[in-house]
Coordinates of C-alpha atoms and ligand atoms in Angstrom, one line a residue:
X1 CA -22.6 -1.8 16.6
X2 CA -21.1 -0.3 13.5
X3 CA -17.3 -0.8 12.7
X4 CA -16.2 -0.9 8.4
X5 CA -13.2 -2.2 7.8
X6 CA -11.3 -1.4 4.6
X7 CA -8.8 -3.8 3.1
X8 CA -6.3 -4.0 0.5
X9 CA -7.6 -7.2 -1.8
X10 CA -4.3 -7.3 -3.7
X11 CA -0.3 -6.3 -2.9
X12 CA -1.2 -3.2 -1.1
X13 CA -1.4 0.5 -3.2
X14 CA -5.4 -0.6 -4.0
X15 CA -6.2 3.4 -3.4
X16 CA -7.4 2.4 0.6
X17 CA -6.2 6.1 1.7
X18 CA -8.9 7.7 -0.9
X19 CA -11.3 5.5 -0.2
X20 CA -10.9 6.0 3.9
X21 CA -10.6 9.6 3.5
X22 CA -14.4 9.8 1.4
X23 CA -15.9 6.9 3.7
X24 CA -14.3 9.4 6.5
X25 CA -16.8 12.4 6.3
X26 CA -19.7 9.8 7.5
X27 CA -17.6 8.2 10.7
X28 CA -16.5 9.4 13.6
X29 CA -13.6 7.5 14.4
X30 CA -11.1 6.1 11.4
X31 CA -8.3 3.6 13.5
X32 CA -5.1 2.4 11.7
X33 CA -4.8 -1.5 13.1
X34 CA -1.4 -2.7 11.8
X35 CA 1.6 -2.2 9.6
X36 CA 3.6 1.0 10.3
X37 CA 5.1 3.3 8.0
X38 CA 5.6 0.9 5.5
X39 CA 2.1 2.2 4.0
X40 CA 1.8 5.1 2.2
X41 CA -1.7 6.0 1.9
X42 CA -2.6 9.2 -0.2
X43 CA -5.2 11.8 -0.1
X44 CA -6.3 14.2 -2.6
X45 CA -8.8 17.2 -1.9
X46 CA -9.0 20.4 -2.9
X47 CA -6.2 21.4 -4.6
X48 CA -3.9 19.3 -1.4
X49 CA -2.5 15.9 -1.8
X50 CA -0.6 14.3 1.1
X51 CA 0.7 10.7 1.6
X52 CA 0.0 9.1 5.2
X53 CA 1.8 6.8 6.4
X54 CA 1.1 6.1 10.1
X55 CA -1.9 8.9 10.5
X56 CA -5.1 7.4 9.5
X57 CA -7.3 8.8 6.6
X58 CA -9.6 10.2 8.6
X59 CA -7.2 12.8 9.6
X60 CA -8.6 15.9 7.6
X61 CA -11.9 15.8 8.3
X62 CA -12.0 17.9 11.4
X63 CA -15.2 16.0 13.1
X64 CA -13.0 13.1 13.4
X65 CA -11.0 11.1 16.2
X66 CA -7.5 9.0 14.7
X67 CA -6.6 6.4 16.7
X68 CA -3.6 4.3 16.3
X69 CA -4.4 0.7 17.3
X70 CA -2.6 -1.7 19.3
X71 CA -0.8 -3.5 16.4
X72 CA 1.0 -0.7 14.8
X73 CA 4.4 -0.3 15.0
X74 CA 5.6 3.0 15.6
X75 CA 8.6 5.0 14.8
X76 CA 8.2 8.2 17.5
X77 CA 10.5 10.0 14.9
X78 CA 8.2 9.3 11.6
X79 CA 4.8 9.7 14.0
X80 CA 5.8 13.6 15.1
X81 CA 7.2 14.4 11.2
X82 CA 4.1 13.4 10.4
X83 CA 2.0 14.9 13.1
X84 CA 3.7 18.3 12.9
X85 CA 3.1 18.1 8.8
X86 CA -0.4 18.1 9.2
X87 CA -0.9 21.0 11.9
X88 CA 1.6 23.0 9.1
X89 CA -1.2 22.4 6.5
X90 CA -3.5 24.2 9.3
X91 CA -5.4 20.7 10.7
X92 CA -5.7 21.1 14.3
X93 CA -5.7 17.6 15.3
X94 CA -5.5 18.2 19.4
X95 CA -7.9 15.9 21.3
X96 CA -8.5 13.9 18.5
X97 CA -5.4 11.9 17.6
X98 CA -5.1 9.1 19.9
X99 CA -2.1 6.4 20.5
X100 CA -1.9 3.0 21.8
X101 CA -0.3 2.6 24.9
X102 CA 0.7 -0.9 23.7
X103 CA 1.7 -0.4 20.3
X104 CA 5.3 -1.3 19.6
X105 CA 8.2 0.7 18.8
X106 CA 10.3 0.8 15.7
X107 CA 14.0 1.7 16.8
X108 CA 17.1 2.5 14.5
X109 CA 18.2 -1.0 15.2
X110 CA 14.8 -2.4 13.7
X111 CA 16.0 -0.6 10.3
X112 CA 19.4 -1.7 10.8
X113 CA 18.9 -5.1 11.1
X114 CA 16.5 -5.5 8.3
X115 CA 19.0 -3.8 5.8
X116 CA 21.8 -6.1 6.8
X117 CA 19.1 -9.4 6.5
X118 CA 18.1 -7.6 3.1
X119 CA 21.8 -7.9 1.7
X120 CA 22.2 -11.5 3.3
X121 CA 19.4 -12.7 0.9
X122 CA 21.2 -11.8 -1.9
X123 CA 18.9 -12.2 -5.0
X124 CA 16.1 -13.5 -2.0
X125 CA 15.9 -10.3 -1.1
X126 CA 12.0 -9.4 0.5
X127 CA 12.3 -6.2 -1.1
X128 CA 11.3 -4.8 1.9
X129 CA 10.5 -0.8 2.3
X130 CA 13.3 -0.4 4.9
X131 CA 11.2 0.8 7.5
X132 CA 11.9 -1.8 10.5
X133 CA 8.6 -3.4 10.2
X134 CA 9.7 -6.7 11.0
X135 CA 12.5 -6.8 13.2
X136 CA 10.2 -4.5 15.1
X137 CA 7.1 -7.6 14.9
X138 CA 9.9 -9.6 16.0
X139 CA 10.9 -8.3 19.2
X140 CA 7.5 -8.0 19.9
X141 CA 6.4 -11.6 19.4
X142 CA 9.7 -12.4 20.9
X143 CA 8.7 -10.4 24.3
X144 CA 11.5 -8.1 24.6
X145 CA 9.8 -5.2 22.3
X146 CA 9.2 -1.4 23.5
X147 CA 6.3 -0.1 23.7
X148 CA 4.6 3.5 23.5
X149 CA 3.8 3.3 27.0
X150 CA 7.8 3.0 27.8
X151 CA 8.5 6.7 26.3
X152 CA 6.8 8.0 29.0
X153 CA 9.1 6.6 31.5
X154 CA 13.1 7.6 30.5
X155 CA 14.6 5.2 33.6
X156 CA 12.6 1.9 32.0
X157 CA 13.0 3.2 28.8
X158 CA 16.3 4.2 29.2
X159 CA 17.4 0.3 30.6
X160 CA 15.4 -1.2 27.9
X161 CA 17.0 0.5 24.9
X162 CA 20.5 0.1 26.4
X163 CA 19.6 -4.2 26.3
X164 CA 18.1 -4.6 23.0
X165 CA 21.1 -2.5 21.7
X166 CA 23.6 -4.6 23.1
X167 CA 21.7 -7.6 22.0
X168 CA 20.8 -6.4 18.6
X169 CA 24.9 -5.1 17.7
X170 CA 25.7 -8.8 19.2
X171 CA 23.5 -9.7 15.6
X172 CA 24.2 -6.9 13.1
X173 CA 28.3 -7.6 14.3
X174 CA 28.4 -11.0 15.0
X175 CA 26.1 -12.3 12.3
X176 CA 26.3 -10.0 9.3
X177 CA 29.6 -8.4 10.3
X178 CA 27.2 -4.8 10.1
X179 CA 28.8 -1.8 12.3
X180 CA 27.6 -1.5 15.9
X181 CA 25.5 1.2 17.0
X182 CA 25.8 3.5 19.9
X183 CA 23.4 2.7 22.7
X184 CA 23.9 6.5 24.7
X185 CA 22.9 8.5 21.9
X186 CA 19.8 6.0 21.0
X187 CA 19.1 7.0 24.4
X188 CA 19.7 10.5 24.3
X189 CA 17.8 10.6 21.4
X190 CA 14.7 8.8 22.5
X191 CA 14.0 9.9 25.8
X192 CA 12.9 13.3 24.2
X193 CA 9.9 11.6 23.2
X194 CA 8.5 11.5 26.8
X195 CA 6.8 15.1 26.5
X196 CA 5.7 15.2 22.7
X197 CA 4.0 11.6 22.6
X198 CA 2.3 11.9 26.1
X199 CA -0.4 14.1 25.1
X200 CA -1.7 11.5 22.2
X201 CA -1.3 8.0 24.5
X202 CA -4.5 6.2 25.5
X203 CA -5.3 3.1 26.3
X204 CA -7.3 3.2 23.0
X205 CA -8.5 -0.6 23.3
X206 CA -11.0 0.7 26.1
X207 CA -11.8 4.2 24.2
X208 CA -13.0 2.0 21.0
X209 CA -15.0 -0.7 23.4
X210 CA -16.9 2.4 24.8
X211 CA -17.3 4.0 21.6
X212 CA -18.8 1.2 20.1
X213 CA -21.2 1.2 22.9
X214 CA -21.9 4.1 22.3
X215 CA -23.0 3.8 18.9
X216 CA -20.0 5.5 17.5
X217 CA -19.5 5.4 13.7
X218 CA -16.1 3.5 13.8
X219 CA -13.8 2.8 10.5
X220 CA -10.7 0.8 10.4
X221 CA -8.3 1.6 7.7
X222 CA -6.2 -1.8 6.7
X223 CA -2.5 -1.4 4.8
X224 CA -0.7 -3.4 3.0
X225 CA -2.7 -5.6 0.9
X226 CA -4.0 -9.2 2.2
X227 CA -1.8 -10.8 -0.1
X228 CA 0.9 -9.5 2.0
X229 CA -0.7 -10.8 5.1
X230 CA 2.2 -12.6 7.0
X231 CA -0.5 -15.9 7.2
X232 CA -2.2 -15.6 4.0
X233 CA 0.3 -14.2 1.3
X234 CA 2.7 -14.9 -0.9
X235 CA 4.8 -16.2 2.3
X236 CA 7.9 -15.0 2.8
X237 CA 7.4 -12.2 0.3
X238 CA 4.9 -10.7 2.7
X239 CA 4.9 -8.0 5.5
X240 CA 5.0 -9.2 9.4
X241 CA 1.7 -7.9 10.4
X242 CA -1.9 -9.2 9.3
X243 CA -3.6 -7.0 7.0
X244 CA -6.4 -9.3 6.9
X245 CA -9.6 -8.7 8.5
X246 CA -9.0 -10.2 11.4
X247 CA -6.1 -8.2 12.4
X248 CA -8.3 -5.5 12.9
X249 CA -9.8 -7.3 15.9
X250 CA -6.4 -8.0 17.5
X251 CA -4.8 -5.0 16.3
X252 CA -7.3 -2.9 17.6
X253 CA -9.3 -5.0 20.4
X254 CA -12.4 -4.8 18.5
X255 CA -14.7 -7.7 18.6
X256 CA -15.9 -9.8 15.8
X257 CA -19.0 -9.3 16.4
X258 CA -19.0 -5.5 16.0
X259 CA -18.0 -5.5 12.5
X260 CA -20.7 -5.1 9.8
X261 CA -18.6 -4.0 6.5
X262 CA -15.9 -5.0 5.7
X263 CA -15.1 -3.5 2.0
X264 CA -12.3 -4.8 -0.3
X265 CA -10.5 -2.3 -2.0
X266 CA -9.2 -3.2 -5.9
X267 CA -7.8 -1.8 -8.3
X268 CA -8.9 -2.3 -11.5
X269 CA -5.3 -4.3 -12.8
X270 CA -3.3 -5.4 -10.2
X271 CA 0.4 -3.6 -9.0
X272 CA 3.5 -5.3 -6.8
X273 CA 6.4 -3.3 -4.9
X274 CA 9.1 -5.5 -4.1
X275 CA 9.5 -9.1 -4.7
X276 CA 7.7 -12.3 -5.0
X277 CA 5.2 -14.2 -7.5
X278 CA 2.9 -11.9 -9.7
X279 CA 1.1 -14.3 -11.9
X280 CA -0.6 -12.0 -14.1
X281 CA 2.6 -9.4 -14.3
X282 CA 2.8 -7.7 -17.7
X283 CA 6.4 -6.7 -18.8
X284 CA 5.4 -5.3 -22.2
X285 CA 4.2 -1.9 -23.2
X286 CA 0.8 -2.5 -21.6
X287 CA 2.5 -3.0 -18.6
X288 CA 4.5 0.2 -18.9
X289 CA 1.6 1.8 -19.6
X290 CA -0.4 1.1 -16.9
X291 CA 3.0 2.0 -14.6
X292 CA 2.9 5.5 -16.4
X293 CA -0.7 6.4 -16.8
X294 CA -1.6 4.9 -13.3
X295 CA 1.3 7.3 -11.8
X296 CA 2.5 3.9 -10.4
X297 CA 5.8 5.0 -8.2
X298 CA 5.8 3.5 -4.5
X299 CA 3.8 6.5 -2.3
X300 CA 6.3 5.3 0.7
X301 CA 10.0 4.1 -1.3
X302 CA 9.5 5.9 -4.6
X303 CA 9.7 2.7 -6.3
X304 CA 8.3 1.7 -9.0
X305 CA 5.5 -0.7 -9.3
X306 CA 5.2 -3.5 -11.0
X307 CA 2.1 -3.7 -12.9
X308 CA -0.6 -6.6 -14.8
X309 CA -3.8 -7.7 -15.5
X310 CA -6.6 -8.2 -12.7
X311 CA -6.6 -11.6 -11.4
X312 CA -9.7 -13.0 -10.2
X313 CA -8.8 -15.9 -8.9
X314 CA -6.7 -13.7 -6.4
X315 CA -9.5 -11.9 -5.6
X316 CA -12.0 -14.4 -5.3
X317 CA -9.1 -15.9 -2.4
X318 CA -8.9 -12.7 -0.5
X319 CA -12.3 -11.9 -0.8
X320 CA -13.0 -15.1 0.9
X321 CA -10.5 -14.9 3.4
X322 CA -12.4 -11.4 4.5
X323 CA -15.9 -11.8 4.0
X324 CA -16.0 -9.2 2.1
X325 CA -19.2 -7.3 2.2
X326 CA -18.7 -5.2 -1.0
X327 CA -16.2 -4.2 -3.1
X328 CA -14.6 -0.6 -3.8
X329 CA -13.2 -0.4 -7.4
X330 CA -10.4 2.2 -8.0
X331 CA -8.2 3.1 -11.1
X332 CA -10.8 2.4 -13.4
X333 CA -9.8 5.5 -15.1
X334 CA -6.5 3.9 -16.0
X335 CA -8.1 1.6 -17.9
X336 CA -9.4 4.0 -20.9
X337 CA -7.6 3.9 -24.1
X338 CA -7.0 0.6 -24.4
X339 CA -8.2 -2.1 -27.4
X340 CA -8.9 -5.0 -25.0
X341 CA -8.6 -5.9 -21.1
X342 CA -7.8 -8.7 -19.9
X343 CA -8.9 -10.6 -16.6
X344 CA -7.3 -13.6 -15.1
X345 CA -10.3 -15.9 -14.3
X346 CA -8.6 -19.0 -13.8
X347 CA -4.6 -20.6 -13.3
X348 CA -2.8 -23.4 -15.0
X349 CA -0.9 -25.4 -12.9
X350 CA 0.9 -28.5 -14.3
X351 CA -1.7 -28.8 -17.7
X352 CA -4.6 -28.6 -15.1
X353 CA -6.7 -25.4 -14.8
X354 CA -7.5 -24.5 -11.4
X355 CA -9.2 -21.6 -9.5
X356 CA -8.0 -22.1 -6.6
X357 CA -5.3 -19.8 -5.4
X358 CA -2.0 -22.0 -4.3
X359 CA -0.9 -21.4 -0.8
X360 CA 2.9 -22.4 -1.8
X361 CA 5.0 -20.5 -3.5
X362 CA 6.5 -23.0 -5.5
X363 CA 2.9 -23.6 -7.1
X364 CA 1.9 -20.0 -7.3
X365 CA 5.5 -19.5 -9.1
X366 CA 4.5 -21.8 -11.6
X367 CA 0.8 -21.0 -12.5
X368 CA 0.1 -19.6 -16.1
X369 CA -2.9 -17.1 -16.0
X370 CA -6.0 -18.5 -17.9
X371 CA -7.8 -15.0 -19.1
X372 CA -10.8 -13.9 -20.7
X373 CA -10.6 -10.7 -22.8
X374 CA -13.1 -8.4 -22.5
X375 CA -13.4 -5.1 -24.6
X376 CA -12.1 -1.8 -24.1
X377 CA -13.0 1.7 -24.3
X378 CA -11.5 4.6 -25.9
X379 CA -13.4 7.6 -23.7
X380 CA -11.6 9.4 -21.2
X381 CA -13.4 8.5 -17.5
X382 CA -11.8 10.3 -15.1
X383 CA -14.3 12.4 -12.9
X384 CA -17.5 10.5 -13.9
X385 CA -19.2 10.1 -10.9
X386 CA -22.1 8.6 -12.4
X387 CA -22.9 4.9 -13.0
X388 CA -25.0 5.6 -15.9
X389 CA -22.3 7.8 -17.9
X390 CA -19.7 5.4 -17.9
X391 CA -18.5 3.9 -21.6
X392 CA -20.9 0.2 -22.0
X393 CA -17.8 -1.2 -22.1
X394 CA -16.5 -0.1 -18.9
X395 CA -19.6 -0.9 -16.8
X396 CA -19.6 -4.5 -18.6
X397 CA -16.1 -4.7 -17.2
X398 CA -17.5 -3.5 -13.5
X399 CA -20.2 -6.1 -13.5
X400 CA -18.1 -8.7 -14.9
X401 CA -16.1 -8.5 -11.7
X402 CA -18.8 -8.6 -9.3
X403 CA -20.4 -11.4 -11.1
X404 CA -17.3 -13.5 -10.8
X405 CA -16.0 -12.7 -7.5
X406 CA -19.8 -12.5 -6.5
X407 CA -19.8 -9.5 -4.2
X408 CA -21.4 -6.4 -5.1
X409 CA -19.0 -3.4 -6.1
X410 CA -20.4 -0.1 -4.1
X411 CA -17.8 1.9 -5.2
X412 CA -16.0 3.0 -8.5
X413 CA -13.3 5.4 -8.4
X414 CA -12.4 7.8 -11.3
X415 CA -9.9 9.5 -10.1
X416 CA -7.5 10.3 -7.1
X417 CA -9.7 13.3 -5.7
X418 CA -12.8 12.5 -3.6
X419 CA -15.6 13.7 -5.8
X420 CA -14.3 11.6 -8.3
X421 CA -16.1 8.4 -7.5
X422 CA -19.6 6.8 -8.3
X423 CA -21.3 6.1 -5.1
X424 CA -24.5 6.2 -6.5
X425 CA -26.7 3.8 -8.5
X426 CA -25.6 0.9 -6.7
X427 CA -28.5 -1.5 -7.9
X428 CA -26.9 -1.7 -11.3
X429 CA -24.0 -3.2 -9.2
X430 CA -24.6 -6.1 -7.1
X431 CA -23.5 -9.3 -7.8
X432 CA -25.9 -11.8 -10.3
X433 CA -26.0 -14.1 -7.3
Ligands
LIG501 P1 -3.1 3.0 -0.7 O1 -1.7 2.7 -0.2 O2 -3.9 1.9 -0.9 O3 -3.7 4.1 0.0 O4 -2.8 3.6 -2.2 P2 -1.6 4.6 -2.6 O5 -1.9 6.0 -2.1 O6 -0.3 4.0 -2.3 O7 -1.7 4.5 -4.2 C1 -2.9 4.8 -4.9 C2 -2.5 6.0 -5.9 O8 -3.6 6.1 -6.8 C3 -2.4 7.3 -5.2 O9 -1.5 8.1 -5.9 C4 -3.9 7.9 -5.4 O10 -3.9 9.3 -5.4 C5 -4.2 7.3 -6.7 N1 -5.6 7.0 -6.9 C6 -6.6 6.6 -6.1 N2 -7.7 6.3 -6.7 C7 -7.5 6.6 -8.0 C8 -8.4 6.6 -9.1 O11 -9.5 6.1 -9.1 N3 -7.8 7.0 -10.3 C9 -6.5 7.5 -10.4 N4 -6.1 7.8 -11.6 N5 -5.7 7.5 -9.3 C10 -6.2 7.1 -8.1
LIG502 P1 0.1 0.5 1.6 O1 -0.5 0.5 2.9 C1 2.6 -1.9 -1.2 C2 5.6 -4.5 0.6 C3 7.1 -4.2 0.4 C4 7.7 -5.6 0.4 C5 6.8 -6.3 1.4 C6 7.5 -6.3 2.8 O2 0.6 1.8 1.1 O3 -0.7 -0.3 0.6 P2 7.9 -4.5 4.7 O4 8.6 -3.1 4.7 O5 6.4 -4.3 5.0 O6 8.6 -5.5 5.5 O7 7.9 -5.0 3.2 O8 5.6 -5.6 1.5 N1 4.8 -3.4 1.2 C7 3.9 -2.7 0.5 N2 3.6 -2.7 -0.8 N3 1.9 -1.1 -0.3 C8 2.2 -1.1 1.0 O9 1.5 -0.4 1.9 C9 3.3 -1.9 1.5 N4 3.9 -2.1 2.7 C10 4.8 -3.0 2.5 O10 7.3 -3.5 -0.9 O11 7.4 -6.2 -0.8
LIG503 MG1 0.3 2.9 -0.6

């Protein structure tokens, strides 16, 4: 039994797609298990880069099978851009791309409806990235979704789209007085899907059961960030999906009990795209800084991210929420030049210190980080991939976090390209328990 999962441990953009794409070259299977292309997940080698955003990182190492879980919601048109990216670099991906029969459709309506409920919030806007994510969650937790299976047959798929159009212009008219759209050439449109989806779809809930038997190396790559999770974040400035660990199960039909990782990815400050509570958010020039050292521009919108200190208590709430069995550090790099760092160990809430992390937003609005400060270093980092050759200070600031959040750091990345990490030398790692 062997499945890893990797998960975001902060507001998504943690570095998962680097980390899945190293992790990759000793698995056989990497399997995307929520979210859509709302993720952006990007991969350096060689002198490539690409950004994912419904592939899985696994996807350029040639030995291994992609599968696209149950609970990912799929827009045919961004899956085959995508697809027919990655055979242009020269990946031959035939046989080992797989697609859930079950996994939900996002339609133009899905993207319609979310910008016209965007604009309805006014200033309460989500800040979503305009993908359909969660109209598309919607209709499937409402029953009247359509799946992958339903491109392969154009009569059902053709009387399915024709009903949720007329239901969904009945909203974006009748509701947010948004212009209809045109049900035939949605149709037109989508039933060319039929031919280029088939050869991917699989009922890939039974492919990972046997796999597992099998004694398959399986990875499941997490987006978003659990503090997005649609239970578990900063509700309702979340995604719709669960990026938790225990969407991987349900997005994915694997059990429980197969799971023996499960690695937290954080970056070493913490970033935010869109809107909602940021306790430790920095707008100063340390905040700019980390935005423009850290290259921190959405991967999937282009936006830019909001950027602060590391906050533990988060952490120490999403690492229990996870069970996290180790912890992947990235960014670290970022870090370098910088006097002092600070870490948010702690939240004041109403005169009393706390570190618990508030379930309501009106608390977690309200909290004033407690920090400690810890010092900097001046040396450049990027590249070492050596525990030992790091600055004192920066391997004082490693341990620091895995003596807090008390889970051992396996991890450190240096840089955005694959050799730049320290895997090695883990013992100097793991958590003073
Ligand atoms: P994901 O959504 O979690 O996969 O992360 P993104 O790809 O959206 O954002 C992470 C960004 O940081 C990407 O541009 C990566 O190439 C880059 N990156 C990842 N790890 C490191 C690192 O250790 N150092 C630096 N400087 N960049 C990194
Ligand atoms: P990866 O996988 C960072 C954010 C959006 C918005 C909220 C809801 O690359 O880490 P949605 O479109 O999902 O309904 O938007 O979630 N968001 C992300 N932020 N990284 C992501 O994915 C994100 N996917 C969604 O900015 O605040
Ligand atoms: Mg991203």
């Amino acid at each position: 039994m062997s499945v890893s999962v990797v998960i975001g441990t902060q507001w998504g953009d943690e570095g998962k797609g680097k980390i899945v794409d190293l992790l990759s070259e000793e698995s056989d299977i990497v399997a995307r298990y929520q979210g859509g292309a709302n993720a952006g997940h990007t991969i350096c080698w060689d002198d490539k880069k690409m950004v994912l955003h419904l592939v899985p990182s696994g996807i350029f190492r040639k030995d291994v099978t992609c599968v696209i879980g149950n609970g990912v919601v799929i827009d045919p048109v961004a899956i085959m851009k995508e697809i027919n990216a990655i055979r242009d670099m020269g990946y031959d991906i035939e046989g080992r791309m797989l697609i859930s029969q079950n996994a939900h459709l996002i339609m133009p309506y899905h993207k319609k409806v979310e910008e016209a409920r965007e604009k309805n919030r006014k200033g309460n806007a989500i800040g979503t990235t305009g993908r359909g994510i969660g109209p598309s969650y919607v209709d499937k937790f409402n029953r009247t979704g359509i799946r992958v299976i339903d491109l392969l047959d154009r009569d059902v798929l053709s009387q399915k789209l024709k009903k949720a159009v007329e239901e969904k212009n009945a909203i974006l008219s009748g509701v947010y007085g948004a212009p209809e759209l045109d049900a035939q050439s949605i149709i037109e449109e989508y039933v060319e899907f039929d031919a280029l989806i088939k050869p991917y779809v699989k009922d890939t809930t039974q492919y990972l059961c046997q796999a597992i038997k099998d004694g398959k190396r399986v990875m499941a790559e997490g987006a978003q960030g659990s503090l997005l999770d649609i239970d578990f974040g900063t509700y309702p400035f979340v995604t719709s999906s669960h990026p938790t660990v225990g969407g991987c199960c349900t997005g994915l039909g694997v059990p429980p009990t197969a799971i023996n990782r499960v690695i937290g990815i954080v970056k070493a400050y913490c970033t935010r795209v869109g809107n909602g509570p940021f306790p430790t958010e920095l707008n100063d020039e340390i905040g700019e800084r980390l935005q423009s050292v850290g290259h921190e521009f959405g991967a999937t919108t282009g936006r830019p991210r909001r950027c602060g200190w590391l906050d533990l208590v988060a952490l120490g709430y999403t690492s229990a929420i996870n069970g996290l069995t180790e912890l992947s550090i990235t960014k670290l790099d970022v870090l370098s030049g910088l006097d002092e760092i600070k870490v948010c160990t702690a939240y004041r809430l109403d005169g009393v210190e706390t570190t618990q992390f508030p379930s309501d937003l009106h608390s977690l609005e309200r909290v004033e980080p407690v920090y400690e400060t810890l010092p900097g270093w001046k040396e450049d980092i990027v590249g070492i991939d050596q525990f030992d050759d790091l600055p004192a200070t920066a391997k004082t600031y490693v341990q620091f976090i895995a003596d807090h959040v008390q889970v051992g750091i396996s991890m450190v990345s240096t840089g955005p390209k694959r050799s730049q990490t320290i895997t090695s030398n883990t013992n100097l790692l793991h958590a003073v328990h």
